GROMACS .gro file of C-alpha atoms in nm:
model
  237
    1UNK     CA    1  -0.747   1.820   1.307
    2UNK     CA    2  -0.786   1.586   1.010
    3UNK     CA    3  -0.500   1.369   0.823
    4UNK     CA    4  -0.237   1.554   0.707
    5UNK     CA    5  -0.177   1.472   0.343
    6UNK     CA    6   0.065   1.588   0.039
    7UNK     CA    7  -0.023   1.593  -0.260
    8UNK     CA    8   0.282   1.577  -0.574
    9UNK     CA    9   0.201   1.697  -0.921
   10UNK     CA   10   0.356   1.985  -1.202
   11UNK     CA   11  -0.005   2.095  -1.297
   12UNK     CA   12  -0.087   2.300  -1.066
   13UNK     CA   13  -0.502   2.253  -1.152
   14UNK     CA   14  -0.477   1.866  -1.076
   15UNK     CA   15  -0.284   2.000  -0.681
   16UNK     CA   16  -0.564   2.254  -0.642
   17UNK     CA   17  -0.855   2.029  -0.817
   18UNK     CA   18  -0.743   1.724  -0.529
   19UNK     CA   19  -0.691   2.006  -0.254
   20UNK     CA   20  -1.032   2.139  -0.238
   21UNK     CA   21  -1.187   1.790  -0.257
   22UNK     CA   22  -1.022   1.657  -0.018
   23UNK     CA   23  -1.030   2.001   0.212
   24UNK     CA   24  -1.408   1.958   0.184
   25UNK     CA   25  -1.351   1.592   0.388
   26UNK     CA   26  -1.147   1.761   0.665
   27UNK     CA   27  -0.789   1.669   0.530
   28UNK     CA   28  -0.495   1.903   0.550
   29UNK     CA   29  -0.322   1.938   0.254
   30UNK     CA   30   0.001   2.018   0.103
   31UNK     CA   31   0.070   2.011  -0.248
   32UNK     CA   32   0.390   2.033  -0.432
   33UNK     CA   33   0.482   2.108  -0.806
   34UNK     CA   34   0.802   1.869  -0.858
   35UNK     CA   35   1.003   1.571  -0.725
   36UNK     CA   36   1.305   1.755  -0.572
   37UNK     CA   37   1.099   1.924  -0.332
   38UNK     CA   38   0.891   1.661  -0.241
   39UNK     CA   39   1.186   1.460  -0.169
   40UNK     CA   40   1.312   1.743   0.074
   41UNK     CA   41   1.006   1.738   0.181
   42UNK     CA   42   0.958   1.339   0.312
   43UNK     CA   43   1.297   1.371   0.403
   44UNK     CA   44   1.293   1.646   0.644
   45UNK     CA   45   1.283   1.496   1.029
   46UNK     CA   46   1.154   1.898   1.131
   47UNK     CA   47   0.849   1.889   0.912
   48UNK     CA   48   0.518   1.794   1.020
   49UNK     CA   49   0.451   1.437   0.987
   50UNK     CA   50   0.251   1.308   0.700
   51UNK     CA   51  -0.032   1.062   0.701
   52UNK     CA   52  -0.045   0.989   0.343
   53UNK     CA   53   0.077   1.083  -0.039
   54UNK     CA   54  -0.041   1.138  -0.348
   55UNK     CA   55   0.256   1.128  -0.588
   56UNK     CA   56   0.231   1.165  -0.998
   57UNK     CA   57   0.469   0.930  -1.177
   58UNK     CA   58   0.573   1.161  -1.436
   59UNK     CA   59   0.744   1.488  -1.237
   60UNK     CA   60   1.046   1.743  -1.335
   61UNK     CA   61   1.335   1.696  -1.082
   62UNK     CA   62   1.315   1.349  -0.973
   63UNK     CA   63   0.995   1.136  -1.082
   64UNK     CA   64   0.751   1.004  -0.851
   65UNK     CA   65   0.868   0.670  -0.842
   66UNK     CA   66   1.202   0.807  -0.664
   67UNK     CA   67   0.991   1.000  -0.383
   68UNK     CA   68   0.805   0.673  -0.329
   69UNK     CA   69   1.147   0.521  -0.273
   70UNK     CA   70   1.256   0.782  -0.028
   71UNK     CA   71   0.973   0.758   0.137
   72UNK     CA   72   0.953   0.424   0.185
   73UNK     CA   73   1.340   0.438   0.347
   74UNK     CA   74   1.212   0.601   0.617
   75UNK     CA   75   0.799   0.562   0.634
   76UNK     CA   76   0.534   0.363   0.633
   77UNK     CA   77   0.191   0.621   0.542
   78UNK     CA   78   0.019   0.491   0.248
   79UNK     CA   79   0.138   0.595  -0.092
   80UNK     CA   80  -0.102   0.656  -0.359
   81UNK     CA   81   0.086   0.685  -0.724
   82UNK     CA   82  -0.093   0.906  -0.993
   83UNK     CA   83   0.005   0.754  -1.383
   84UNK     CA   84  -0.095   0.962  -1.688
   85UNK     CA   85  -0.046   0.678  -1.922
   86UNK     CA   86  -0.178   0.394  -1.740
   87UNK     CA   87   0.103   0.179  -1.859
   88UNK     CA   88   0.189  -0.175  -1.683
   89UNK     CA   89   0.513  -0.103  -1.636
   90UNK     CA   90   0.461   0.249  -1.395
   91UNK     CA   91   0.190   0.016  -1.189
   92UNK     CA   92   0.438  -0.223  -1.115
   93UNK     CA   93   0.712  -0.025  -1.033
   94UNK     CA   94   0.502   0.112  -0.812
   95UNK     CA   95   0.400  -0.110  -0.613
   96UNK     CA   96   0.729  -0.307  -0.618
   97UNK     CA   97   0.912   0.022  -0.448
   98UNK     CA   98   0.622   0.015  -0.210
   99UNK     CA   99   0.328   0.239  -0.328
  100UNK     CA  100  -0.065   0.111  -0.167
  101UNK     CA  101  -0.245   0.185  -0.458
  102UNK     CA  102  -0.242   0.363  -0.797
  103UNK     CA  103  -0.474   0.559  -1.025
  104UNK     CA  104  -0.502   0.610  -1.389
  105UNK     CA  105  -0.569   1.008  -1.490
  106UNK     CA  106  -0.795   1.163  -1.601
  107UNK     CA  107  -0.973   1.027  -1.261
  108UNK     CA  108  -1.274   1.121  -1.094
  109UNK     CA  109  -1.181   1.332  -0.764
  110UNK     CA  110  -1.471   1.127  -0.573
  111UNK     CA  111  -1.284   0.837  -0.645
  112UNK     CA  112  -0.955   0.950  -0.547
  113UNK     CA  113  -1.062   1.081  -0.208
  114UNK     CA  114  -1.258   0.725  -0.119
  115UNK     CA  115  -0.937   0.575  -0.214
  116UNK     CA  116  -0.732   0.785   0.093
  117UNK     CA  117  -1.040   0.729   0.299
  118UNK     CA  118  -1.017   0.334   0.259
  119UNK     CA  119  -0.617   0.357   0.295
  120UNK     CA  120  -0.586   0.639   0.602
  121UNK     CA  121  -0.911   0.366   0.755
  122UNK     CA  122  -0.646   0.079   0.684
  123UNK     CA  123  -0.332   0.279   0.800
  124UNK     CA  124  -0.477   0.365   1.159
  125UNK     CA  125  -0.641   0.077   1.220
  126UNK     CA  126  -0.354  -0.138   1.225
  127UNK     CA  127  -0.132   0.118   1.385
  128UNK     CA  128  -0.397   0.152   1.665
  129UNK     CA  129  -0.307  -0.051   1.999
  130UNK     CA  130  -0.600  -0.347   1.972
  131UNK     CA  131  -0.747  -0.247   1.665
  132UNK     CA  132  -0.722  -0.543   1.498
  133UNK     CA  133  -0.803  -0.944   1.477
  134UNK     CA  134  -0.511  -1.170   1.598
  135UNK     CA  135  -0.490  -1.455   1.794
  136UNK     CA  136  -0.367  -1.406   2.164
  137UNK     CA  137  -0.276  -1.078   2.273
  138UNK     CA  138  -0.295  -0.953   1.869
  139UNK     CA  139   0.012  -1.181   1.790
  140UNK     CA  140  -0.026  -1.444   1.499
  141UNK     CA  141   0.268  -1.693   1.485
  142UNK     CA  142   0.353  -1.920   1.166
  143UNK     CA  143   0.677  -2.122   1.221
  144UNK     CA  144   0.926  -1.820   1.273
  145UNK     CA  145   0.676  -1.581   1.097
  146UNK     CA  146   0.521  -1.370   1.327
  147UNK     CA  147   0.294  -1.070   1.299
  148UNK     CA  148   0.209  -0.809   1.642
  149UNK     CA  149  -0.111  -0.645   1.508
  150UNK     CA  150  -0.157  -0.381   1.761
  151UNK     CA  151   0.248  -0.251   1.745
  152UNK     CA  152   0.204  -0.364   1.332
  153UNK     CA  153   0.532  -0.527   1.331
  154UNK     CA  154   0.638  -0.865   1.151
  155UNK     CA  155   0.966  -1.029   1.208
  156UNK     CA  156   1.043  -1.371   1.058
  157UNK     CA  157   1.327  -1.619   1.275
  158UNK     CA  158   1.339  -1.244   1.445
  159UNK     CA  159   1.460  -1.061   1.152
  160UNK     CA  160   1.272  -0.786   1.150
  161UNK     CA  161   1.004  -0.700   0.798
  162UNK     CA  162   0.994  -0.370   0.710
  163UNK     CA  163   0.633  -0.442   0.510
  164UNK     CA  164   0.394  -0.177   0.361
  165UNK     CA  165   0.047  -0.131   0.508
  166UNK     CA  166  -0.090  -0.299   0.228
  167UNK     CA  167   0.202  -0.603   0.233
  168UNK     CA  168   0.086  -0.626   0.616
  169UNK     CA  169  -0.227  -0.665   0.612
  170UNK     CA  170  -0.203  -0.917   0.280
  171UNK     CA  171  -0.013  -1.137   0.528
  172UNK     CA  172  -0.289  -1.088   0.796
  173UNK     CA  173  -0.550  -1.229   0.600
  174UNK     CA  174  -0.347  -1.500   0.507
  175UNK     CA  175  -0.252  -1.584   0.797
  176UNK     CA  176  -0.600  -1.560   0.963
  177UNK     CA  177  -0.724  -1.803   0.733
  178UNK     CA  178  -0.478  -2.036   0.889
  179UNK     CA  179  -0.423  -2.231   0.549
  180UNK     CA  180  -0.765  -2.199   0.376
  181UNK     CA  181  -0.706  -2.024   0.026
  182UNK     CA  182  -0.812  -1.636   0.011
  183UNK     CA  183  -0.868  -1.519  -0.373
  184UNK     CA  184  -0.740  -1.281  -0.527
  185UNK     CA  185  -1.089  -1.086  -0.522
  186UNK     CA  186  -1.138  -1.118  -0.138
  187UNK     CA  187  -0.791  -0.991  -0.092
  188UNK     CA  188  -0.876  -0.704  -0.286
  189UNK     CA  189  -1.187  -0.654  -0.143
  190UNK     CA  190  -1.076  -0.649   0.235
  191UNK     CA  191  -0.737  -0.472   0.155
  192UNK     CA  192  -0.809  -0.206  -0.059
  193UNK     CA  193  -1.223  -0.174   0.070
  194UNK     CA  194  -1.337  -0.147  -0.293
  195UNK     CA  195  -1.474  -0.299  -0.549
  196UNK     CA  196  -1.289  -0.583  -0.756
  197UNK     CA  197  -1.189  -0.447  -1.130
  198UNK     CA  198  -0.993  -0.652  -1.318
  199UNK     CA  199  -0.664  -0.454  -1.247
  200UNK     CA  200  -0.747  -0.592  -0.892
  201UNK     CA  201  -0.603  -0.906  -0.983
  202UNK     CA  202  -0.223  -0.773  -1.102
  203UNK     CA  203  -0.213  -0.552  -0.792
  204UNK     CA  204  -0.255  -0.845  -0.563
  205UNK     CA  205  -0.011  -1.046  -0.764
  206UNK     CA  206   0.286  -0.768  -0.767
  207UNK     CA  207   0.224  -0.694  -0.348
  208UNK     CA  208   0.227  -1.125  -0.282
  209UNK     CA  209   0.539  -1.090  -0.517
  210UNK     CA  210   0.703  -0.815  -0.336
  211UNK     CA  211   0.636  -0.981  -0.033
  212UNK     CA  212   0.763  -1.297  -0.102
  213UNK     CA  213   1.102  -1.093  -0.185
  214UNK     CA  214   1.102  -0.943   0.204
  215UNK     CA  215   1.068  -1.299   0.344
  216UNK     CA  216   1.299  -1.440   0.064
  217UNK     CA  217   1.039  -1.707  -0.019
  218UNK     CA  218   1.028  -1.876  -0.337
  219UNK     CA  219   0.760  -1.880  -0.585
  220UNK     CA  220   0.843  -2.208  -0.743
  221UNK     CA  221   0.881  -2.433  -0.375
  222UNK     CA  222   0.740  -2.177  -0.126
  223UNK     CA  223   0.784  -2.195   0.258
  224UNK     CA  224   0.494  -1.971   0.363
  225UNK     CA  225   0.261  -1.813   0.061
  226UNK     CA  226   0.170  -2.052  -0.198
  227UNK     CA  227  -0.027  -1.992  -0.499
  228UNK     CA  228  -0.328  -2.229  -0.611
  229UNK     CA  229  -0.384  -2.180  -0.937
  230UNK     CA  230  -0.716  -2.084  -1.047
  231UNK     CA  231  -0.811  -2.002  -0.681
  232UNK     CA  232  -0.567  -1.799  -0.487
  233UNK     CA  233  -0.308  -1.827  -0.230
  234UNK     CA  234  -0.248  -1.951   0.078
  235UNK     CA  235   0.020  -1.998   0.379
  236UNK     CA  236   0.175  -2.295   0.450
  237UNK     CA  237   0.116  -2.439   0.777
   0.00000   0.00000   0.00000
């Protein structure tokens, strides 16, 4: 039985156009026309669990930033957001309330389905017991920071980080590269499994920002992720 995945949008020809692609790659779908329902929906403890969602920005009821917010209060499946305009502003809010990725309509359904591919391939593989890189026993430890990549957990002093799939494995790489500097590009390129446009660049830069908020770390004198200019970041050792 393939991943189970919902689809959010009010024209109903985008819902069926993305249903039969991705039915053709073995996905079940569910599609929904507007925001209240979806929020029922991600809310409902009785309903079959979710592996992913596609969610349009612009929706009657509540929009789709809002189900990406009550989704992320209780989940942590990938969230792809869907933006008519293509505007900065719906990106970023996006991603700050803890969408994976966005894309810009009209969009080419090929594209969209390698985009769940790459984050469903990302979401299990860190969510599968020793399916990832780590130092001993999967665990990688930075002064108080400290990432399980087999349970994908991250607590820092033992306060526990409630981080994204993308914001997780951000912080792996970084923390892999045990202080070497990872550009922007790479960390597009590993995270995401794609190749780097230019937009790459502003997504990286509003997940390390969003991430910086969870560990309350400070841009301008930063504990752990520090930005080198012209390069690309790195973690503090």
């Amino acid at each position: 039985m393939g991943a189970r995945v919902l689809v959010v949008d009010d024209e109903p020809e985008i819902c069926e156009l993305v249903r039969v692609y991705l039915e053709a790659e073995g996905f079940e779908v569910e599609t929904l026309g507007d925001g209240s329902s979806a929020v029922a929906r991600v809310t409902d403890a009785n309903a079959p669990a979710l592996d992913l969602a596609i969610l349009d920005v612009m929706l009657p009821g509540a929009n789709g930033l809002e189900v990406c917010r009550a989704i992320r209060e209780r989940h942590s499946y990938p969230v792809i957001m869907l933006t008519a305009r293509g505007e900065q502003a719906d990106k970023i809010a996006g991603l700050t309330l803890g969408a994976d990725d966005y894309v810009v309509k009209p969009f080419l359904p090929l594209e969209l389905v390698a985009r769940v591919k790459a984050q469903l391939r990302r979401y299990t593989t860190y969510n599968a017991a020793g399916g990832a890189r780590g130092e001993k026993d999967g665990v990688i430890a930075c002064r108080g920071l400290v990432l399980d990549v087999p349970a994908h957990e991250a607590t820092l002093n033992e306060r526990p980080l409630a981080l994204t799939p993308t914001e997780f494995s951000l912080l792996q790489i970084l923390l892999e590269a045990d202080g070497a500097v990872v550009s922007a590009r790479e960390l597009y390129q590993r995270i995401f499994g794609d190749e780097y446009y230019e937009r790459g660049s502003g997504s990286i830069t509003v997940h390390v920002r969003h991430l910086r908020e969870k560990m309350g770390d400070s841009f301008e004198d930063p504990r752990y992720i520090r930005t080198v200019w012209g390069l690309g970041y790195k973690i503090e050792r």
